[in-house]
Amino acid sequence: MTIIRVALDVPVDKLFDYRAPGASTADIGRRVVVPFGRKSAVGVIVETAEASEVPAERLKSAYDVLRDLPPFSVEDLRLMRFAAEYYHHPLGAVVVGALPTRLRRSAGPSRQASHGVYRLTAAGAALEPSALPPRAKAQHRLLARLEQGPLPQAEARTLFPKGQPLIKQFMTRGWVTVAEAGAGATPAASVAPRLTAAQAQAVTDIVGGLGSYRPYLLLGVTSSGKTEVYLHAIAAALEAGKQSLLLVPEIALTPQLEVLVERRFPDTRTVSLHSGLAESERLENWRAAATGQARIVMGTRLAVFTPLPALGLIVVDEEQDSSFKQAEGLRYSARDLAVVRARQRGVPVVLGSATPALETYHNAISRRYTLLALPERIGAPPPTIRCIDTRIEKMTDGLSPRLLAALAGVIARGEQALVFINRRGYAPVLLCRSCGWVSACHRCSAQLVLHLPERRLRCHHCGHAAPPPAACPECGNQDLAPIGHGTQRVEEALVRHFPQARILRIDRDTTRRRRAWETMRRRIEARDVDILVGTQILAKGHDFPHLNLVAVLNADGQLYSSDFRGPERLYALLTQVAGRAGRASTQGEVLIQTELPHHPLYAALARQDYRGFAEAALAERREAGFPPFVYQALLRAEAPRLATALEFLSGAARAGRALDARVTTYDPVPAAMPRRAGHERAQLLVQSAERERLRVFLGAWHDALAHSRVTPARWTLDVDPLEF
Ligand SMILES: [Zn+2]
Ligand SMILES: [Zn+2]
């Protein structure tokens, strides 16, 4: 009798046994429909056995083993087992969670989607938007999308649900043609540029490592051509008949990268995987990866689990980016799992960044990873970075005379400027100057942010929103003052100072609408904007060739963050923002308004000396006993009352100390934001200088906590936490 052991998406960490006559070890990794409770569920066969410990009369039979798609390989399952054990998450949830949503339902995959892509013909590419009727929004949208690159038919169906007649019309006019994905050269096919000596050396090193596990840190200053190194390494992997996995932090960056990759490898099937795709498209792309048809797979963190039978190379771009770490459920780091996967599969992994995580940099200088450096910027010289001392300048609306003069110069020369302030809204708080009342969220330990255009006080943590009071709720004073600056207030001030300038605000509020960001990007590229005011949405990866001045406002707060990674994140963020300046042929300028113009972080930034910054920061971390010199895990608890959460954590701390006195168990403390969305939150940190010791400890500790009878608090364990 064949017994299958099935992973199901349930919150208990166990496998479920079923009878499955006719199933064999060849079915390991396949989906299976089984009875579960009174319903049926889709799981994945993880093991087979001859006998079960479940009494025969209680053992149920599986309904159906689904053989429509390639199964997860033994290696895929090995990676998932590692993730489940390392991050203490049920294996079933990890395995089922790695499937595209549609495959988690018993209905199974739908019809085979077509692989065709729509492309602009030469006539279509030459078409000016003004040739289309101005009111025909759908036509403009379609043209704009096609100008970015080939439009897969599956994507066309989701983006333009009623677009078939429109696309037909474009085809009749000879603007659009349909082709097999990856078939036939596109008119836009690009040729690889000549590499610099440093790029060529990096490519040689990586290509020399194909076929075995080799971790690399590609440390390249902004605009040093890291992407070109990835593309050459991918080309070598393709030539060797291998698939490449390219992980990127942001969904917003994948379309641009996709176009770049498709133009370079027009004959190769390339797919992307991220949460912004429609279900059908994600399934189709996943299937192409799993069957080996897609040779290049790009995606955000979730793509790290994609089955890739011929995997030969993994690249993680912007490896320091915090979006590689999932904050809920399986709290994994896709960057770290990419390294684990590369080791398990015996393939090279390239971690690329201008400002690597200190953990990664430490691995490189201690020679666990090979360090490949791209020290030279290609094209324009690096921007000059200067601080403006806001203690001595006479500020108006939070803007210094030097900054205003620089902005006036940019406008006069017809260039573009970016004013960066990492805070949306009008003002971070509303204050009553007579009694000291401040707008606070009743559900969070946070202040309500004033949003002026929509006249709302908003909590950025729980979503609570209310109109601002007409008078102080405490003392009746009608003159409430907005304190501090957000993007809306900076925009308003700039409109006042430069009434003739075209100013565009870009933050989460203005880009919420689908495709809003796309429209804005086109306006910026068309030089339809003089000054951009924006948050970190603007920091990442986008090239704006006419942007020559970047001004940074209010960055000092991050220097004194309670989180020890605050300065590291600030350095990375400011490097990215500064990198936007002077991308084309002219040298850019970066002005940082600060009360601390001599702070070592700004000094290192001005020298563009990541390695100097990192080495000083690592020395501090070593001194203070912080990662990467120790390994940490954070136990978080939430309860209606803070005392309950702390009591639970105190019990956990006692249990931990009894388990292994050589693992440091700190005392429970309230979270940095003790109250959030009506819940009181506390946390307990454990750490050890030995990763293996901590791993063993966490296994036993997690079991003890899971089986403790009193758990009045909701709790989660975060291994290698990034947020405190
Ligand atoms: Zn008052
Ligand atoms: Zn709130």
XYZ file of C-alpha atoms and ligand atoms in Angstrom:
726
model
C 0.000 0.000 0.000
C 1.381 3.411 -0.910
C 1.029 6.139 1.656
C 1.660 9.722 0.598
C 2.719 12.351 3.108
C 1.162 15.639 2.145
C 2.055 19.247 2.944
C -1.110 21.306 3.446
C -1.459 25.021 4.084
C -2.484 24.758 7.727
C -0.956 26.421 10.791
C 0.299 23.167 12.316
C 3.742 21.922 11.514
C 3.040 18.374 10.381
C 2.498 16.338 7.242
C -0.750 14.460 6.624
C -0.894 10.822 5.551
C -3.258 9.555 2.847
C -3.699 6.366 0.928
C -2.875 6.808 -2.712
C -3.009 3.582 -4.701
C -0.936 3.922 -7.804
C 1.181 6.765 -6.473
C 4.938 6.314 -6.468
C 8.075 8.175 -5.515
C 7.862 9.781 -8.961
C 4.894 11.739 -7.604
C 6.899 13.463 -4.873
C 6.566 17.203 -5.410
C 3.233 16.897 -7.235
C 0.021 18.543 -6.196
C -2.675 16.307 -4.806
C -6.330 16.862 -3.924
C -7.214 15.323 -0.583
C -10.172 15.302 1.777
C -9.479 17.598 4.702
C -12.060 18.024 7.430
C -15.349 18.297 5.639
C -13.816 19.899 2.575
C -11.142 19.086 0.071
C -7.761 20.771 -0.118
C -4.809 20.951 -2.465
C -1.500 19.890 -0.988
C 1.881 18.777 -2.216
C 3.250 15.248 -1.839
C 6.463 15.576 0.124
C 7.219 11.946 0.914
C 5.894 8.468 0.245
C 5.881 5.606 2.721
C 4.934 1.941 2.916
C 3.023 2.306 6.151
C 1.426 5.020 8.243
C 1.213 5.532 11.984
C -2.367 6.636 11.482
C -4.735 3.718 12.309
C -5.962 2.119 9.080
C -9.623 2.943 9.769
C -8.836 6.669 10.071
C -6.588 6.820 7.043
C -8.372 8.507 4.148
C -7.720 8.166 0.455
C -6.440 10.992 -1.700
C -8.883 12.097 -4.392
C -6.501 12.833 -7.189
C -2.786 13.212 -7.853
C -2.425 16.091 -10.331
C 0.088 15.291 -13.040
C -0.622 18.292 -15.270
C 2.515 20.225 -14.348
C 6.096 19.321 -13.534
C 6.454 18.484 -9.823
C 8.630 20.384 -7.380
C 12.018 18.736 -7.579
C 13.731 17.136 -4.619
C 15.986 20.206 -4.578
C 13.048 22.623 -4.553
C 11.628 20.746 -1.582
C 15.006 20.793 0.129
C 15.078 24.602 -0.093
C 11.550 24.804 1.317
C 12.402 22.446 4.161
C 15.368 24.632 4.969
C 13.166 27.754 4.965
C 10.523 26.082 7.144
C 13.071 24.934 9.703
C 15.252 28.019 9.710
C 12.398 30.520 9.979
C 10.176 28.260 12.137
C 7.190 28.220 9.850
C 5.023 25.178 9.050
C 6.405 23.254 6.054
C 2.943 22.910 4.537
C 2.440 26.662 4.503
C 5.864 27.161 2.907
C 5.338 24.550 0.175
C 1.755 25.464 -0.722
C 2.641 29.169 -0.457
C 5.310 28.660 -3.133
C 2.620 27.708 -5.673
C 0.892 30.354 -7.789
C -2.520 31.071 -6.228
C -4.435 29.324 -8.969
C -2.622 26.048 -8.314
C -3.650 26.106 -4.673
C -7.245 25.510 -5.705
C -8.488 22.108 -6.742
C -9.839 23.435 -10.044
C -6.278 23.385 -11.307
C -4.805 25.425 -14.099
C -7.045 26.850 -16.738
C -6.612 26.636 -20.487
C -3.107 26.858 -21.832
C -2.552 30.570 -22.315
C -1.001 31.662 -25.564
C 2.662 32.624 -25.658
C 2.335 35.347 -28.258
C 3.467 38.910 -27.812
C 2.314 42.096 -29.489
C 5.074 44.298 -30.824
C 5.150 47.680 -32.486
C 6.093 47.594 -36.144
C 8.534 50.192 -37.471
C 5.494 52.295 -38.452
C 4.053 51.879 -34.962
C 7.351 52.840 -33.339
C 7.502 56.012 -35.430
C 3.979 56.976 -34.398
C 3.628 60.218 -32.434
C 1.008 60.138 -29.651
C -0.418 63.331 -31.187
C -1.430 61.265 -34.229
C -4.047 59.544 -32.070
C -7.351 61.228 -31.222
C -6.636 63.160 -27.993
C -9.712 61.758 -26.229
C -8.994 58.114 -27.076
C -7.400 57.287 -23.752
C -7.274 53.534 -24.325
C -5.378 54.049 -27.594
C -2.844 56.284 -25.866
C -2.465 53.797 -23.061
C -1.914 50.920 -25.461
C 0.656 52.855 -27.457
C 2.468 53.927 -24.281
C 2.625 50.331 -23.105
C 3.881 49.016 -26.439
C 6.587 51.650 -26.576
C 8.071 50.085 -23.449
C 8.507 46.734 -25.163
C 6.688 43.622 -26.308
C 3.278 43.112 -24.696
C 2.554 39.453 -23.883
C -0.951 38.423 -24.903
C -1.711 37.280 -21.363
C -0.745 40.706 -20.025
C -2.789 42.407 -22.744
C -5.864 40.571 -21.545
C -5.444 41.800 -17.993
C -4.298 45.335 -18.785
C -6.841 45.915 -21.540
C -9.753 43.634 -20.699
C -11.847 45.039 -23.550
C -8.901 45.800 -25.763
C -9.202 43.079 -28.413
C -10.977 45.314 -30.993
C -8.461 48.067 -30.257
C -5.450 45.816 -30.786
C -7.081 44.470 -33.977
C -7.478 48.074 -35.141
C -3.777 48.760 -34.463
C -2.887 45.628 -36.395
C -5.057 46.596 -39.379
C -3.313 49.949 -39.519
C 0.012 48.160 -39.571
C 1.219 49.506 -36.221
C 1.241 46.236 -34.330
C 2.225 42.719 -35.171
C 1.917 39.546 -33.176
C 4.832 37.150 -32.734
C 5.804 34.126 -30.666
C 7.478 35.270 -27.490
C 11.184 35.194 -27.997
C 10.799 34.370 -31.683
C 12.333 36.607 -34.285
C 14.549 39.577 -33.661
C 12.787 42.746 -32.618
C 13.671 45.988 -34.347
C 14.751 47.255 -30.933
C 17.204 44.414 -30.308
C 20.207 45.877 -28.569
C 23.879 45.103 -28.843
C 26.046 44.638 -25.771
C 28.221 47.702 -25.172
C 31.973 47.350 -24.686
C 32.814 46.556 -21.107
C 35.176 48.545 -18.945
C 38.192 46.718 -17.591
C 36.545 46.330 -14.185
C 33.305 45.044 -15.721
C 35.196 42.601 -17.925
C 37.150 41.291 -14.933
C 33.924 40.808 -12.934
C 32.299 38.956 -15.834
C 35.355 36.719 -16.248
C 35.292 35.858 -12.545
C 31.591 35.042 -12.486
C 31.646 33.069 -15.716
C 34.638 31.129 -14.410
C 32.474 30.121 -11.460
C 29.592 28.693 -13.516
C 28.911 25.106 -12.571
C 29.813 25.407 -8.909
C 28.693 27.267 -5.799
C 30.433 30.625 -5.672
C 28.985 33.628 -3.849
C 30.038 37.035 -5.183
C 29.507 40.549 -3.953
C 29.443 42.894 -6.946
C 30.193 46.211 -5.261
C 29.629 48.889 -7.860
C 29.154 52.599 -7.362
C 25.983 54.076 -8.874
C 26.102 54.039 -12.691
C 29.108 51.726 -12.769
C 27.257 49.272 -14.999
C 26.322 46.430 -12.650
C 23.383 45.506 -14.881
C 25.762 45.018 -17.805
C 27.764 42.548 -15.718
C 24.564 40.638 -14.898
C 23.592 40.539 -18.578
C 26.973 39.181 -19.637
C 26.885 36.535 -16.918
C 23.350 35.591 -17.989
C 24.529 35.344 -21.593
C 27.240 32.901 -20.529
C 24.709 30.866 -18.529
C 22.390 30.768 -21.578
C 25.236 29.583 -23.734
C 25.884 26.787 -21.255
C 22.210 25.800 -21.593
C 21.305 27.073 -18.146
C 18.454 29.120 -16.675
C 19.139 32.338 -14.788
C 17.172 33.727 -11.872
C 17.357 37.504 -11.416
C 15.831 38.879 -8.217
C 14.973 42.580 -7.929
C 13.487 44.464 -4.988
C 10.664 46.406 -6.598
C 7.776 45.459 -8.825
C 8.012 48.949 -10.294
C 11.488 48.165 -11.607
C 10.674 44.865 -13.294
C 9.024 46.258 -16.477
C 12.071 48.440 -17.244
C 14.446 45.567 -16.581
C 12.257 43.215 -18.571
C 12.494 45.471 -21.615
C 16.253 45.674 -21.218
C 16.640 41.905 -20.943
C 14.230 41.167 -23.796
C 16.059 43.531 -26.102
C 19.383 41.957 -25.265
C 18.099 38.384 -25.607
C 15.327 38.667 -28.171
C 15.424 34.942 -28.970
C 15.185 33.822 -25.383
C 11.982 33.333 -23.444
C 12.061 35.697 -20.475
C 9.362 35.819 -17.821
C 8.769 37.825 -14.692
C 7.138 36.804 -11.436
C 5.806 39.291 -8.945
C 2.660 39.990 -6.979
C 1.499 42.659 -9.451
C 0.733 40.067 -12.131
C -2.738 38.767 -12.811
C -3.229 35.215 -11.538
C -3.359 33.745 -15.025
C -0.181 35.471 -16.098
C 1.681 34.471 -12.986
C 0.663 30.862 -13.496
C 1.711 30.979 -17.130
C 5.113 32.442 -16.257
C 5.618 29.996 -13.415
C 4.812 27.108 -15.744
C 7.307 28.413 -18.302
C 9.993 28.556 -15.596
C 9.130 25.140 -14.167
C 9.140 23.424 -17.559
C 12.442 25.045 -18.455
C 10.969 26.945 -21.429
C 11.751 30.281 -19.838
C 15.513 30.645 -19.655
C 15.557 33.939 -17.793
C 13.283 34.418 -14.807
C 13.031 37.831 -13.167
C 11.111 38.486 -10.043
C 10.671 39.944 -6.610
C 11.329 37.985 -3.421
C 8.606 35.384 -3.974
C 10.398 34.235 -7.142
C 13.214 32.692 -5.081
C 11.108 29.498 -4.728
C 10.325 29.125 -8.454
C 11.153 25.641 -9.764
C 14.008 25.981 -12.257
C 15.129 22.609 -13.590
C 18.211 23.981 -15.365
C 19.204 26.680 -12.890
C 22.739 27.873 -13.566
C 23.017 31.379 -12.111
C 21.320 33.526 -9.482
C 21.614 37.315 -9.378
C 20.224 39.480 -6.547
C 20.195 43.147 -7.523
C 20.176 45.831 -4.776
C 20.767 43.002 -2.340
C 20.620 45.349 0.684
C 17.006 46.278 -0.036
C 14.692 45.562 2.875
C 11.905 44.398 0.570
C 13.774 41.110 0.140
C 12.706 40.348 3.700
C 9.087 39.314 4.138
C 7.515 40.950 7.181
C 4.576 38.586 7.681
C 3.976 34.840 7.714
C 7.166 33.136 6.550
C 9.610 35.851 7.586
C 12.289 34.919 5.095
C 15.040 36.868 3.460
C 14.978 36.111 -0.253
C 18.576 37.311 -0.481
C 19.696 34.804 2.135
C 17.606 32.006 0.623
C 19.101 32.793 -2.783
C 22.534 32.081 -1.298
C 21.253 28.864 0.311
C 19.681 27.812 -2.985
C 22.884 28.517 -4.891
C 24.831 26.366 -2.427
C 22.309 23.519 -2.622
C 22.271 23.593 -6.435
C 25.989 24.193 -6.879
C 25.648 27.416 -8.884
C 27.135 30.909 -8.535
C 25.146 33.690 -6.874
C 25.905 37.361 -7.523
C 24.773 39.900 -4.918
C 24.944 43.367 -6.430
C 24.825 46.740 -4.699
C 26.436 50.153 -4.381
C 25.802 49.971 -0.644
C 25.661 46.318 0.407
C 24.144 45.251 3.689
C 26.915 45.237 6.296
C 26.355 41.486 6.705
C 27.156 40.973 3.028
C 30.110 43.334 3.017
C 31.506 41.574 6.069
C 31.197 38.229 4.256
C 33.133 39.719 1.353
C 36.002 41.235 3.323
C 36.329 38.084 5.408
C 36.548 36.189 2.088
C 33.485 34.028 2.448
C 32.248 35.834 -0.672
C 34.389 36.930 -3.609
C 34.494 40.712 -3.819
C 34.165 42.161 -7.312
C 34.494 45.925 -7.393
C 33.329 48.396 -10.030
C 34.866 51.596 -8.674
C 34.328 53.816 -11.725
C 31.167 55.509 -12.833
C 30.445 55.229 -16.555
C 29.568 58.446 -18.384
C 29.250 61.577 -16.268
C 31.646 62.108 -13.355
C 30.151 61.440 -9.916
C 27.995 64.251 -8.529
C 29.448 66.711 -6.059
C 27.821 66.291 -2.643
C 27.762 69.218 -0.202
C 26.046 69.914 3.085
C 24.123 73.100 3.820
C 24.289 74.016 7.505
C 20.697 74.860 8.430
C 21.809 76.311 11.794
C 23.457 79.280 10.124
C 21.288 79.799 7.040
C 18.113 81.836 7.301
C 15.472 79.265 6.409
C 12.148 80.045 4.754
C 9.557 77.260 4.547
C 12.311 74.806 5.481
C 14.366 75.859 2.430
C 17.752 77.595 2.644
C 18.795 80.533 0.390
C 21.573 78.386 -1.121
C 19.108 75.691 -2.041
C 16.632 78.191 -3.495
C 19.416 79.754 -5.569
C 20.494 76.350 -6.878
C 16.891 75.528 -7.814
C 16.531 78.879 -9.610
C 19.690 78.067 -11.607
C 18.336 74.668 -12.638
C 15.059 76.190 -13.799
C 16.901 78.915 -15.732
C 19.048 76.331 -17.520
C 16.036 74.178 -18.388
C 17.304 71.221 -16.353
C 15.482 69.201 -13.714
C 15.818 69.092 -9.933
C 14.655 66.595 -7.343
C 13.736 67.756 -3.854
C 13.819 64.666 -1.684
C 11.980 64.479 1.621
C 11.133 61.080 2.963
C 7.847 62.037 4.537
C 4.516 62.317 2.789
C 1.617 64.506 3.790
C 1.661 68.194 4.649
C 2.991 68.218 8.195
C 3.849 65.307 10.499
C 1.737 66.679 13.348
C -0.814 69.326 14.276
C -0.047 71.208 17.502
C -1.966 73.525 19.841
C 0.520 76.120 20.972
C -1.532 77.230 23.957
C -2.024 73.882 25.725
C 0.408 71.546 23.963
C -2.222 69.179 22.511
C -0.922 67.169 19.527
C -2.866 65.162 16.961
C -2.299 61.564 18.064
C -3.755 58.294 16.835
C -6.022 56.709 19.438
C -5.095 53.238 18.192
C -1.305 53.644 17.837
C 1.546 55.283 19.673
C 1.993 57.587 16.701
C 1.001 61.043 15.588
C -1.588 61.763 12.939
C -0.143 63.337 9.821
C -1.912 66.338 8.340
C -2.830 65.880 4.657
C -3.924 69.283 3.481
C -5.358 68.942 -0.047
C -7.816 66.314 1.165
C -8.181 67.927 4.635
C -7.495 64.800 6.632
C -5.465 63.728 9.636
C -4.099 60.298 8.758
C -2.330 57.603 10.710
C 0.362 56.111 8.479
C 0.422 52.958 10.600
C -3.179 51.816 10.976
C -4.946 53.817 8.281
C -7.152 55.767 10.670
C -8.323 59.051 9.116
C -10.434 61.950 10.392
C -10.990 65.590 9.448
C -8.740 67.983 11.382
C -10.602 69.568 14.315
C -11.730 73.179 13.836
C -10.420 74.007 17.304
C -8.204 72.350 19.906
C -10.191 69.490 21.490
C -8.536 70.289 24.846
C -8.697 74.066 25.179
C -10.765 75.345 22.255
C -7.934 77.367 20.716
C -8.795 77.812 17.027
C -5.252 78.428 15.872
C -3.763 74.927 15.460
C -0.290 74.871 13.929
C 1.059 72.291 11.464
C 4.582 71.402 12.641
C 7.363 70.149 10.380
C 7.406 69.434 6.667
C 6.068 66.741 4.404
C 6.017 66.510 0.599
C 2.771 68.506 0.263
C 4.114 71.415 2.264
C 7.401 71.464 0.359
C 5.463 71.402 -2.903
C 3.330 74.330 -1.713
C 6.409 76.340 -0.709
C 8.126 75.683 -4.040
C 5.029 76.800 -5.950
C 5.221 80.044 -3.974
C 8.934 80.543 -4.642
C 8.838 79.476 -8.297
C 5.368 80.268 -9.595
C 6.466 79.781 -13.205
C 8.012 76.333 -12.625
C 6.320 73.036 -13.378
C 6.380 71.095 -10.134
C 5.417 67.453 -9.725
C 4.929 65.689 -6.392
C 5.631 61.974 -6.367
C 4.779 60.023 -3.240
C 2.525 57.155 -2.302
C -0.488 59.501 -2.299
C -0.009 60.680 -5.877
C 1.020 57.289 -7.288
C -1.709 55.207 -5.681
C -3.731 55.055 -8.875
C -2.792 52.224 -11.192
C -0.272 53.363 -13.794
C -0.092 56.887 -12.327
C 3.644 56.457 -11.859
C 4.042 55.405 -15.490
C 2.364 58.625 -16.662
C 4.552 60.724 -14.369
C 7.700 59.025 -15.572
C 6.809 59.871 -19.142
C 6.200 63.503 -18.198
C 9.617 63.646 -16.540
C 11.332 62.056 -19.527
C 9.538 64.472 -21.866
C 11.007 67.361 -19.802
C 7.505 68.404 -18.926
C 8.587 68.911 -15.305
C 11.143 71.277 -13.709
C 11.105 70.235 -10.064
C 10.200 66.848 -8.636
C 9.252 66.649 -4.998
C 9.310 63.114 -3.799
C 9.881 60.388 -1.260
C 12.001 57.270 -1.618
C 9.734 56.062 -4.418
C 12.077 58.167 -6.544
C 15.276 56.791 -5.084
C 15.387 53.439 -6.789
C 16.714 52.588 -10.180
C 14.919 55.089 -12.362
C 17.073 57.031 -14.779
C 16.182 60.649 -15.375
C 18.705 61.962 -17.901
C 17.922 65.656 -17.368
C 18.070 65.607 -13.586
C 21.094 67.555 -12.425
C 20.312 68.702 -8.906
C 19.197 66.640 -5.933
C 18.290 68.387 -2.683
C 17.842 66.344 0.492
C 15.678 67.763 3.294
C 15.263 66.524 6.877
C 17.459 63.436 6.792
C 19.065 64.001 10.223
C 16.382 62.145 12.191
C 17.572 58.815 10.788
C 21.011 59.340 12.321
C 19.500 58.911 15.761
C 17.082 56.123 14.976
C 16.592 53.689 17.853
C 17.326 50.926 15.344
C 21.042 50.184 15.019
C 20.568 49.747 11.265
C 19.263 53.344 10.937
C 22.547 54.885 9.700
C 23.205 51.977 7.322
C 19.775 52.462 5.731
C 20.253 56.221 5.552
C 23.594 55.834 3.817
C 22.081 53.447 1.261
C 19.053 55.663 0.692
C 21.061 58.859 0.251
C 23.483 57.108 -2.091
C 20.546 56.018 -4.219
C 18.974 59.477 -4.168
C 22.293 61.170 -4.935
C 22.799 58.713 -7.781
C 19.830 60.274 -9.587
C 21.847 63.452 -10.169
C 23.777 63.894 -13.411
C 22.980 60.630 -15.116
C 23.612 61.832 -18.655
C 26.716 63.788 -19.632
C 26.890 66.625 -17.122
C 28.098 66.453 -13.565
C 25.290 66.489 -11.028
C 25.074 68.313 -7.740
C 23.676 67.081 -4.442
C 22.830 69.448 -1.571
C 21.994 68.048 1.841
C 20.309 70.369 4.330
C 21.452 69.347 7.802
C 22.139 70.569 11.292
C 25.106 68.190 11.398
C 27.232 69.099 8.363
C 30.303 67.455 9.891
C 28.705 64.132 10.763
C 30.968 61.264 9.596
C 28.105 59.708 7.646
C 27.649 62.811 5.492
C 31.426 63.143 5.162
C 31.710 59.574 3.850
C 28.775 60.211 1.553
C 30.409 63.357 0.166
C 33.585 61.354 -0.557
C 31.354 58.586 -1.972
C 33.304 56.266 0.212
C 31.029 53.329 1.002
C 33.945 51.190 2.114
C 35.117 53.820 4.600
C 31.597 54.155 5.957
C 31.101 50.389 6.145
C 34.389 49.710 7.861
C 33.720 52.337 10.532
C 30.198 51.016 11.006
C 31.463 47.424 11.255
C 34.005 48.447 13.898
C 31.153 49.977 15.930
C 29.034 46.869 15.466
C 31.876 44.631 16.589
C 32.415 46.818 19.653
C 28.704 46.853 20.536
C 28.147 43.168 19.765
C 25.636 43.682 16.973
C 25.178 41.726 13.732
C 27.036 40.569 11.714
C 29.129 39.646 14.761
C 26.178 38.008 16.458
C 23.056 36.259 15.153
C 19.696 37.405 16.427
C 16.071 36.413 16.667
C 13.219 38.545 17.918
C 10.179 37.159 19.691
C 7.298 39.595 19.278
C 4.077 39.466 21.279
C 0.830 41.384 20.935
C -2.075 41.549 23.350
C -4.916 43.879 24.283
C -2.913 44.828 27.417
C 0.814 45.501 27.465
C 1.184 43.621 30.774
C -0.144 40.447 29.148
C 2.376 40.639 26.332
C 5.237 41.341 28.755
C 4.147 38.510 31.027
C 4.156 36.065 28.135
C 7.621 37.252 27.118
C 8.943 36.998 30.687
C 7.880 33.368 30.742
C 9.571 32.890 27.365
C 12.754 34.520 28.683
C 12.843 32.189 31.699
C 12.322 29.179 29.452
C 15.074 30.414 27.128
C 17.608 30.918 29.917
C 16.885 27.432 31.182
C 17.461 25.969 27.710
C 20.896 27.389 26.975
C 22.602 29.900 29.200
C 25.159 30.625 26.472
C 22.508 32.118 24.238
C 21.945 35.672 25.434
C 18.296 36.203 26.359
C 17.506 39.869 26.988
C 14.649 41.171 29.087
C 11.306 41.803 27.397
C 10.706 45.438 26.401
C 7.836 47.347 24.797
C 8.235 47.611 21.001
C 9.607 50.801 19.437
C 5.984 51.571 18.678
C 4.298 50.028 21.711
C 0.755 50.433 20.455
C -0.355 49.774 16.924
C -3.894 49.444 15.555
C -5.227 48.955 19.067
C -2.751 46.233 20.070
C -0.066 46.550 22.724
C 3.261 45.201 21.510
C 6.401 43.997 23.217
C 9.459 42.060 22.175
C 12.277 39.894 23.420
C 15.670 39.656 21.758
C 17.871 36.556 21.828
C 21.288 36.346 20.270
C 24.421 34.270 20.002
C 27.803 34.615 18.372
C 27.327 31.117 16.963
C 24.672 30.708 14.306
C 24.392 26.939 14.834
C 23.940 27.315 18.590
C 21.165 29.839 18.020
C 19.518 27.593 15.423
C 19.404 24.630 17.814
C 18.212 26.867 20.648
C 15.438 28.392 18.543
C 14.153 24.957 17.534
C 13.723 23.847 21.142
C 12.488 27.245 22.300
C 9.905 27.516 19.525
C 8.558 24.053 20.408
C 8.343 24.971 24.078
C 6.467 28.193 23.287
C 4.118 26.466 20.856
C 3.186 23.904 23.486
C 2.910 26.249 26.442
C -0.623 26.164 27.771
C -1.046 29.857 28.470
C -0.582 32.003 25.391
C -2.732 35.031 25.995
C -0.697 36.929 23.477
C -0.329 36.490 19.738
C 3.330 35.859 19.114
C 5.743 35.489 16.238
C 9.405 34.583 15.974
C 11.507 36.580 13.525
C 14.903 35.038 12.707
C 17.531 37.535 11.497
C 15.120 40.434 12.102
C 15.682 43.669 10.197
C 13.154 45.874 11.980
C 13.168 46.441 15.725
Zn -5.153 73.477 23.155
Zn -2.960 54.497 14.027
